[in-house]
Short mmCIF file of C-alpha atoms in Angstrom, two decimals:
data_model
loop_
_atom_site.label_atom_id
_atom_site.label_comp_id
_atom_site.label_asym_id
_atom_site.label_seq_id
_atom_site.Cartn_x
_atom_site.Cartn_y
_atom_site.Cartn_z
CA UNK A 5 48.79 27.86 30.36
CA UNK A 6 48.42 26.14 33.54
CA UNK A 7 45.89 22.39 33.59
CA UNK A 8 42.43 24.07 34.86
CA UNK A 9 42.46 26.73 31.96
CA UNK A 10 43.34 24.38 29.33
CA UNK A 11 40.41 21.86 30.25
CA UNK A 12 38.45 24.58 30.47
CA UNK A 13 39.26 26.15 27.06
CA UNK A 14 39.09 22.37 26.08
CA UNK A 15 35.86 21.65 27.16
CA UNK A 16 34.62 24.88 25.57
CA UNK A 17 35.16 24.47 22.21
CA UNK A 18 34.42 20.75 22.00
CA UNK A 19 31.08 21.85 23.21
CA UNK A 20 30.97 24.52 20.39
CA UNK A 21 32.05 21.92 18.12
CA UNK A 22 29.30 19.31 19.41
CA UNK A 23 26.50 21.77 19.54
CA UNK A 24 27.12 22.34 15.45
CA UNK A 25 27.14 19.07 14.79
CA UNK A 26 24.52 16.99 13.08
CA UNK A 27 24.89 13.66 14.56
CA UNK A 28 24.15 15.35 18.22
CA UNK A 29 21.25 17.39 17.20
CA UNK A 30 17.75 15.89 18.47
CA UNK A 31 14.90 16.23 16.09
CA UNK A 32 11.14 16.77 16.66
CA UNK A 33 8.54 15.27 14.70
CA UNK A 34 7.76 18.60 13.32
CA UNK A 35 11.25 18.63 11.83
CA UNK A 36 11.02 15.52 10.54
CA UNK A 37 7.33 16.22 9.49
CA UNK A 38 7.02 19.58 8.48
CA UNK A 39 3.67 21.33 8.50
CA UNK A 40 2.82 22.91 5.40
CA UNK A 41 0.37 25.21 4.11
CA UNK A 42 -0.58 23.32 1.30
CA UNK A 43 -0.74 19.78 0.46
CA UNK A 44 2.06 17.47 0.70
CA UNK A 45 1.00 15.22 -1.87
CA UNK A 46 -2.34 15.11 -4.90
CA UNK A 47 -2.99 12.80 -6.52
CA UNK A 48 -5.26 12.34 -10.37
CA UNK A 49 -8.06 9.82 -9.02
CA UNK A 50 -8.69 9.95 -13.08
CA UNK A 51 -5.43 7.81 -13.74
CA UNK A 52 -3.63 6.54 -9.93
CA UNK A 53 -4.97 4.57 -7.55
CA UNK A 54 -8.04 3.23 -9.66
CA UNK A 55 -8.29 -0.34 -7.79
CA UNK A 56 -8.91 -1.76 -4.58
CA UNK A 57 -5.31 -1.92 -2.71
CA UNK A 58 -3.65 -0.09 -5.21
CA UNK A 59 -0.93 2.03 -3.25
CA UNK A 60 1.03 5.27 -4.43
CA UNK A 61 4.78 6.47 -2.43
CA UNK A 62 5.49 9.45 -2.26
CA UNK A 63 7.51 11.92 -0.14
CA UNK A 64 7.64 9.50 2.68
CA UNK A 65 3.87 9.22 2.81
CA UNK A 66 2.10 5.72 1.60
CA UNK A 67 -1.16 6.30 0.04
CA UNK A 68 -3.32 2.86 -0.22
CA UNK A 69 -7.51 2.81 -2.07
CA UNK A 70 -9.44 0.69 0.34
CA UNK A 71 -12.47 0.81 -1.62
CA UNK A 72 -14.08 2.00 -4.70
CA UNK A 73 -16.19 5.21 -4.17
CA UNK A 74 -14.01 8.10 -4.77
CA UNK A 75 -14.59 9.70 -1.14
CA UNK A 76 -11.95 10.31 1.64
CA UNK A 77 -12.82 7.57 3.71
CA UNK A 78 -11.99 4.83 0.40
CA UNK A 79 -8.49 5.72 1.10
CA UNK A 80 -5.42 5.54 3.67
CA UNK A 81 -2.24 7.88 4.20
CA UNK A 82 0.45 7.16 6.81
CA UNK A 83 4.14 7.25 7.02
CA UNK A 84 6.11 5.21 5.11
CA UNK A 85 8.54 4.18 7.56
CA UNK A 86 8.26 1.79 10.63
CA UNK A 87 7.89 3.51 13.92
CA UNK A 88 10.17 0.38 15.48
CA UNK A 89 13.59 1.15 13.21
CA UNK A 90 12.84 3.03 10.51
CA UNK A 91 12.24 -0.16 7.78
CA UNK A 92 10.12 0.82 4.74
CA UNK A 93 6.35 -0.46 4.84
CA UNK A 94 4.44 -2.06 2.43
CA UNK A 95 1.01 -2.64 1.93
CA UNK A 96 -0.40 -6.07 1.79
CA UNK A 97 -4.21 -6.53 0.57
CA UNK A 98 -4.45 -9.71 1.63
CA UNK A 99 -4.65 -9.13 5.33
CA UNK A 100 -5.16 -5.38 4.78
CA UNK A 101 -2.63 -3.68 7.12
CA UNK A 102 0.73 -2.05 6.47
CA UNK A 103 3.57 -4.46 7.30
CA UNK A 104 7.25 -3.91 7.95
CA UNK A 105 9.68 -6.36 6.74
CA UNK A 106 12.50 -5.63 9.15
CA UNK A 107 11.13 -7.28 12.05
CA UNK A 108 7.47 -8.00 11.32
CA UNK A 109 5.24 -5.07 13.16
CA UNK A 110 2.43 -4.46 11.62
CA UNK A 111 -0.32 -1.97 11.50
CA UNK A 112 -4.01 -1.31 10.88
CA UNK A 113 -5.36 0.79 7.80
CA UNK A 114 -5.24 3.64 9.54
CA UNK A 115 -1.84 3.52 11.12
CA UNK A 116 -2.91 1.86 14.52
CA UNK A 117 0.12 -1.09 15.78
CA UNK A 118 -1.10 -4.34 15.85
CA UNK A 119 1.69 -6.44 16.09
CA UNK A 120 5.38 -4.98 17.38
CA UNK A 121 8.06 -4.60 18.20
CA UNK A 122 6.73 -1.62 17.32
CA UNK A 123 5.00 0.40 19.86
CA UNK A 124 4.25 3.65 18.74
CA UNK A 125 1.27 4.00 15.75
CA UNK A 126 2.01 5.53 12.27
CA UNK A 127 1.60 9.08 11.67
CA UNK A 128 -1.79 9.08 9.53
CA UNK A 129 -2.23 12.03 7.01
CA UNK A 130 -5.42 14.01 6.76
CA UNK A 131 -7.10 13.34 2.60
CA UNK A 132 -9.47 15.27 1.07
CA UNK A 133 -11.17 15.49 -2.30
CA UNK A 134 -11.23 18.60 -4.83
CA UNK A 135 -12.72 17.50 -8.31
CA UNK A 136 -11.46 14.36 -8.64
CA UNK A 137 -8.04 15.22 -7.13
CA UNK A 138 -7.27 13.67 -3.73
CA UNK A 139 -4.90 16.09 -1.56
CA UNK A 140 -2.73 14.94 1.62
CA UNK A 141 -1.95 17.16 4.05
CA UNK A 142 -0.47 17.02 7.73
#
């Protein structure tokens, strides 16, 4: 096998090998978020979440009451994780906004960036109310 046909067989099946891998694949939001029919998350209004800034995690989505009436707009959804590198959010009452304790961005109620690094807002989930049952969807 002469030079040019083995880099060329090389180059061929490391490509193969690359375009199967994991590490090299790019993902979209809508892989990373996928849209479902139904909702992601519900939640019993009867026994979770019954106080002001009490927050609920669940598949990647934080759920926070902001006030007492049981209507949509009492309550937040967003992503859990930061937008800046991925460090897990928490909510603090006291200044009402989602903070990230990697390297301090923080963000509004409803997933807007107040303070960066961070530069890109949260993704904020749509809520809805059926009998007492609050449902999150995309």
């Amino acid at each position: 096998m002469n030079r040019k046909t083995f880099l060329q067989e090389s180059i061929g099946a490391l490509t193969a090998v690359c375009l199967s891998c994991a590490a090299c694949t790019r993902y979209n939001e809508e892989e990373l978020y996928p849209v479902r029919n139904g909702p992601l998350l519900t939640i019993n209004l009867n026994n979770q979440l019954l106080n002001n800034g009490d927050t609920l995690i669940s598949n990647n989505i934080i759920v926070v009451r902001l006030a007492t009436t049981n209507q949509p707009a009492s309550f937040t959804a967003v992503q859990r994780d930061c937008t800046h590198a991925g460090g897990l959010l928490y909510w603090d009452q006291a200044t009402t906004r989602f903070i990230c304790p990697v390297h301090g961005s923080e963000f509004s109620a409803t997933g807007v960036v107040l303070t960066g690094p961070a530069f890109n807002n949260l993704k904020r989930y749509t809520i809805t109310l059926q009998n007492n049952q609050l449902l999150i969807t995309s």
